Short mmCIF file of C-alpha atoms in Angstrom, two decimals:
data_model
loop_
_atom_site.label_atom_id
_atom_site.label_comp_id
_atom_site.label_asym_id
_atom_site.label_seq_id
_atom_site.Cartn_x
_atom_site.Cartn_y
_atom_site.Cartn_z
CA ALA A 1 -0.02 0.02 0.03
CA ALA A 2 1.13 3.56 -0.72
CA GLY A 3 2.68 5.34 2.28
CA VAL A 4 3.54 8.88 3.14
CA ILE A 5 6.49 9.99 1.06
CA GLN A 6 9.00 12.52 2.39
CA SER A 7 11.95 14.13 0.64
CA PRO A 8 14.75 14.44 1.05
CA ARG A 9 15.68 11.68 3.48
CA HIS A 10 18.77 13.54 4.67
CA LEU A 11 19.67 17.18 4.48
CA ILE A 12 22.74 19.01 5.68
CA LYS A 13 22.61 22.80 5.92
CA GLU A 14 24.69 25.48 7.55
CA LYS A 15 23.53 27.98 10.12
CA ARG A 16 21.43 30.78 8.70
CA GLU A 17 20.64 28.85 5.52
CA THR A 18 17.15 27.82 4.41
CA ALA A 19 15.65 24.38 3.90
CA THR A 20 12.51 23.01 2.27
CA LEU A 21 11.06 19.68 3.25
CA LYS A 22 8.43 18.00 1.10
CA CYS A 23 5.68 15.59 1.99
CA TYR A 24 3.30 13.58 -0.16
CA PRO A 25 0.44 12.12 1.83
CA ILE A 26 -1.23 8.80 1.31
CA PRO A 27 -3.72 9.06 -1.56
CA ARG A 28 -7.16 10.30 -0.54
CA HIS A 29 -5.78 11.60 2.81
CA ASP A 30 -6.81 15.25 3.18
CA THR A 31 -4.89 16.17 6.34
CA VAL A 32 -1.17 16.62 6.73
CA TYR A 33 0.81 17.07 9.94
CA TRP A 34 4.40 18.06 10.57
CA TYR A 35 6.32 16.84 13.64
CA GLN A 36 9.83 17.51 14.91
CA GLN A 37 11.73 14.86 16.86
CA GLY A 38 14.91 15.82 18.61
CA PRO A 39 17.49 13.22 19.74
CA GLY A 40 16.00 11.00 22.42
CA GLN A 41 12.70 12.89 22.38
CA ASP A 42 9.20 12.00 21.38
CA PRO A 43 7.81 13.78 18.30
CA GLN A 44 6.53 17.27 18.87
CA PHE A 45 3.65 18.65 16.79
CA LEU A 46 4.49 21.67 14.67
CA ILE A 47 1.58 22.39 12.33
CA SER A 48 -1.25 20.73 10.32
CA PHE A 49 -3.38 21.39 7.25
CA TYR A 50 -6.84 20.14 6.42
CA GLU A 51 -8.06 20.60 2.86
CA LYS A 52 -5.19 23.06 2.18
CA MET A 53 -6.04 25.33 5.16
CA GLN A 54 -4.03 25.46 8.32
CA SER A 55 -6.04 23.46 10.88
CA ASP A 56 -3.83 23.47 13.98
CA LYS A 57 -0.60 24.99 15.19
CA GLY A 58 1.82 23.69 17.70
CA SER A 59 5.34 24.69 18.73
CA ILE A 60 6.41 25.87 15.30
CA PRO A 61 8.99 28.65 15.32
CA ASP A 62 8.22 31.84 13.48
CA ARG A 63 11.21 31.08 11.21
CA PHE A 64 9.30 28.08 9.88
CA SER A 65 6.31 28.15 7.55
CA ALA A 66 4.30 25.53 5.77
CA GLN A 67 1.59 25.09 3.28
CA GLN A 68 -0.53 22.40 1.61
CA PHE A 69 -0.96 22.55 -2.15
CA SER A 70 -3.87 21.70 -4.37
CA ASP A 71 -2.60 18.12 -4.87
CA TYR A 72 -2.51 17.78 -1.05
CA HIS A 73 1.27 17.61 -0.84
CA SER A 74 2.84 19.87 1.79
CA GLU A 75 6.10 21.74 2.19
CA LEU A 76 7.80 22.87 5.38
CA ASN A 77 10.00 25.90 4.84
CA MET A 78 12.69 26.59 7.39
CA SER A 79 14.71 29.80 7.35
CA SER A 80 17.60 31.21 9.37
CA LEU A 81 18.51 27.71 10.44
CA GLU A 82 19.99 27.25 13.92
CA LEU A 83 21.96 24.36 15.35
CA GLY A 84 18.98 23.46 17.46
CA ASP A 85 16.90 22.83 14.39
CA SER A 86 18.90 19.61 13.82
CA ALA A 87 16.26 16.92 14.20
CA LEU A 88 14.15 14.25 12.48
CA TYR A 89 11.19 15.93 10.80
CA PHE A 90 8.15 13.73 10.17
CA CYS A 91 5.20 14.31 8.01
CA ALA A 92 2.07 12.35 8.67
CA SER A 93 -1.31 12.11 7.02
CA SER A 94 -4.78 11.01 7.86
CA PHE A 95 -8.29 11.13 6.41
CA SER A 96 -10.72 13.74 7.77
CA GLY A 97 -8.31 15.05 10.46
CA THR A 98 -10.00 13.06 13.24
CA ALA A 99 -8.68 10.21 15.22
CA SER A 100 -11.36 7.97 13.74
CA SER A 101 -8.76 7.47 10.94
CA PRO A 102 -5.29 6.18 11.82
CA LEU A 103 -2.32 8.55 11.53
CA HIS A 104 0.44 7.31 9.29
CA PHE A 105 3.96 8.79 9.28
CA GLY A 106 6.46 9.10 6.53
CA ASN A 107 10.08 7.92 6.94
CA GLY A 108 11.23 11.32 8.05
CA THR A 109 13.81 13.82 6.93
CA ARG A 110 16.92 13.99 9.02
CA LEU A 111 18.12 17.58 9.08
CA THR A 112 21.61 18.35 10.30
CA VAL A 113 22.52 22.02 10.81
CA THR A 114 26.30 22.67 11.04
CA ALA B 1 -4.86 17.95 30.55
CA GLN B 2 -3.92 14.74 28.78
CA LYS B 3 -0.76 12.87 29.47
CA VAL B 4 0.91 9.59 28.58
CA THR B 5 3.38 7.85 30.87
CA GLN B 6 5.73 5.11 29.84
CA ALA B 7 7.64 4.40 33.04
CA GLN B 8 10.09 2.03 31.43
CA THR B 9 12.82 4.02 29.81
CA GLU B 10 14.77 1.06 28.57
CA ILE B 11 14.26 -2.66 28.58
CA SER B 12 16.61 -5.39 27.59
CA VAL B 13 15.52 -8.96 26.99
CA VAL B 14 17.04 -12.01 25.49
CA GLU B 15 15.57 -13.32 22.22
CA LYS B 16 12.48 -15.52 22.68
CA GLU B 17 11.55 -13.95 25.97
CA ASP B 18 8.16 -12.28 26.35
CA VAL B 19 8.20 -8.56 27.17
CA THR B 20 5.43 -6.13 28.24
CA LEU B 21 5.70 -2.42 27.61
CA ASP B 22 3.63 -0.35 29.98
CA CYS B 23 1.56 2.71 29.06
CA VAL B 24 -0.62 4.73 31.51
CA TYR B 25 -2.62 7.62 30.27
CA GLU B 26 -4.54 10.52 31.79
CA THR B 27 -7.55 12.27 30.23
CA ARG B 28 -10.87 13.72 31.41
CA ASP B 29 -12.55 12.89 28.16
CA THR B 30 -14.79 9.87 27.84
CA THR B 31 -14.04 9.52 24.11
CA TYR B 32 -10.42 9.06 23.16
CA TYR B 33 -8.10 6.92 21.11
CA LEU B 34 -4.92 5.07 22.12
CA PHE B 35 -2.06 4.17 19.83
CA TRP B 36 1.22 2.33 19.72
CA TYR B 37 4.00 3.21 17.28
CA LYS B 38 7.31 1.51 16.65
CA GLN B 39 10.52 3.45 15.81
CA PRO B 40 13.26 1.09 14.68
CA PRO B 41 16.93 2.28 14.50
CA SER B 42 16.32 3.35 10.93
CA GLY B 43 14.09 6.10 12.30
CA GLU B 44 10.73 5.70 10.71
CA LEU B 45 7.55 5.68 12.84
CA VAL B 46 5.47 2.61 12.21
CA PHE B 47 1.79 2.49 13.16
CA LEU B 48 0.93 -0.58 15.16
CA ILE B 49 -2.50 -0.17 16.63
CA ARG B 50 -5.34 2.30 17.37
CA ARG B 51 -7.96 1.56 19.92
CA ASN B 52 -10.94 3.73 20.92
CA SER B 53 -12.11 4.19 24.48
CA PHE B 54 -15.31 2.25 24.00
CA ASP B 55 -13.61 -0.93 22.94
CA GLU B 56 -11.85 -2.64 25.79
CA GLN B 57 -11.48 -5.93 23.96
CA ASN B 58 -7.95 -7.12 23.97
CA GLU B 59 -6.31 -7.55 20.60
CA ILE B 60 -3.77 -10.00 19.31
CA SER B 61 -1.85 -9.70 16.06
CA GLY B 62 0.74 -12.42 15.62
CA ARG B 63 3.30 -12.08 18.37
CA TYR B 64 1.81 -8.72 19.43
CA SER B 65 -1.01 -8.30 21.90
CA TRP B 66 -2.49 -5.27 23.61
CA ASN B 67 -4.27 -5.09 26.94
CA PHE B 68 -6.60 -2.11 27.40
CA GLN B 69 -7.96 -1.53 30.93
CA LYS B 70 -9.94 1.62 31.46
CA SER B 71 -10.17 0.91 35.18
CA THR B 72 -6.41 1.49 35.52
CA SER B 73 -6.04 3.83 32.50
CA SER B 74 -3.57 1.45 30.97
CA PHE B 75 -2.87 0.23 27.48
CA ASN B 76 -0.03 -2.27 27.69
CA PHE B 77 1.70 -3.94 24.82
CA THR B 78 3.13 -7.44 24.97
CA ILE B 79 5.54 -9.02 22.55
CA THR B 80 5.64 -12.77 22.75
CA ALA B 81 8.81 -14.70 21.83
CA SER B 82 10.72 -11.49 21.09
CA GLN B 83 13.10 -11.26 18.17
CA VAL B 84 16.09 -9.10 17.48
CA VAL B 85 14.06 -7.22 14.82
CA ASP B 86 11.72 -6.08 17.61
CA SER B 87 14.50 -3.84 18.93
CA ALA B 88 13.16 -0.31 18.67
CA VAL B 89 11.70 2.58 20.59
CA TYR B 90 8.02 2.09 21.21
CA PHE B 91 5.75 5.09 21.70
CA CYS B 92 2.30 4.99 23.25
CA ALA B 93 0.06 7.95 22.26
CA LEU B 94 -3.30 9.40 23.15
CA SER B 95 -5.75 11.51 21.14
CA MET B 96 -9.02 13.06 22.17
CA VAL B 97 -10.22 14.28 18.83
CA GLY B 98 -7.52 14.64 16.20
CA TYR B 99 -3.82 14.60 15.68
CA GLY B 100 -2.68 18.13 16.24
CA GLN B 101 -2.15 19.53 19.65
CA ASN B 102 -4.55 16.96 20.97
CA PHE B 103 -2.31 14.07 19.99
CA VAL B 104 0.09 13.33 22.83
CA PHE B 105 3.02 10.95 22.72
CA GLY B 106 4.55 9.19 25.65
CA PRO B 107 8.31 9.52 26.14
CA GLY B 108 8.90 6.10 24.58
CA THR B 109 10.43 2.86 25.79
CA ARG B 110 13.63 1.63 24.14
CA LEU B 111 13.50 -2.15 23.79
CA SER B 112 16.73 -4.02 23.08
CA VAL B 113 16.35 -7.72 22.19
CA LEU B 114 19.65 -9.50 22.51
CA PRO B 115 20.55 -12.59 20.48
#
């Protein structure tokens, strides 16, 4: 079965650079979520989109922005990168945005900021 | 406020042993969902199970089984005859409605299965 696709798998950036992470949800899933997982931590919710509109916002820094496009894929844009942004970034998708549908995660993008 | 506790930070077992991962949750809602995810060393998060608060029936899937007890607010996960490939961090999670700020992960339990 098709899963959530994230690209790139690995990304190395320098401080103050920008990065763009992409996410392609499972077909027919209308809700996309972004999570950040630091080393040894559980995933922390950043932001979500339902039908291309922002539906919820968590601990996303102002330096980050995201959007969901007409084909339901989403991009997380990260600017003025800091060393502390080094983490595993997950995209997840579900249908309808409620917990009545399981939440499936992509394989993650490992961002390293040097 | 909702909270998920996984008191076992790390567990080590020898292959073929049974192991139970504990999960205790807190919520004031009567409708909620509980989940388990597996994160192997490669890093991906693999969905294992979702259970709603009205279904206390235990579930078995191969070597995996889950024991949901509302009376003790627990949703424990047992692996029977563990294998080296079961080595991973396991997260228990709780959701009241959806998956944004209302979706709470526990801190995770790192399971090491030794050959």
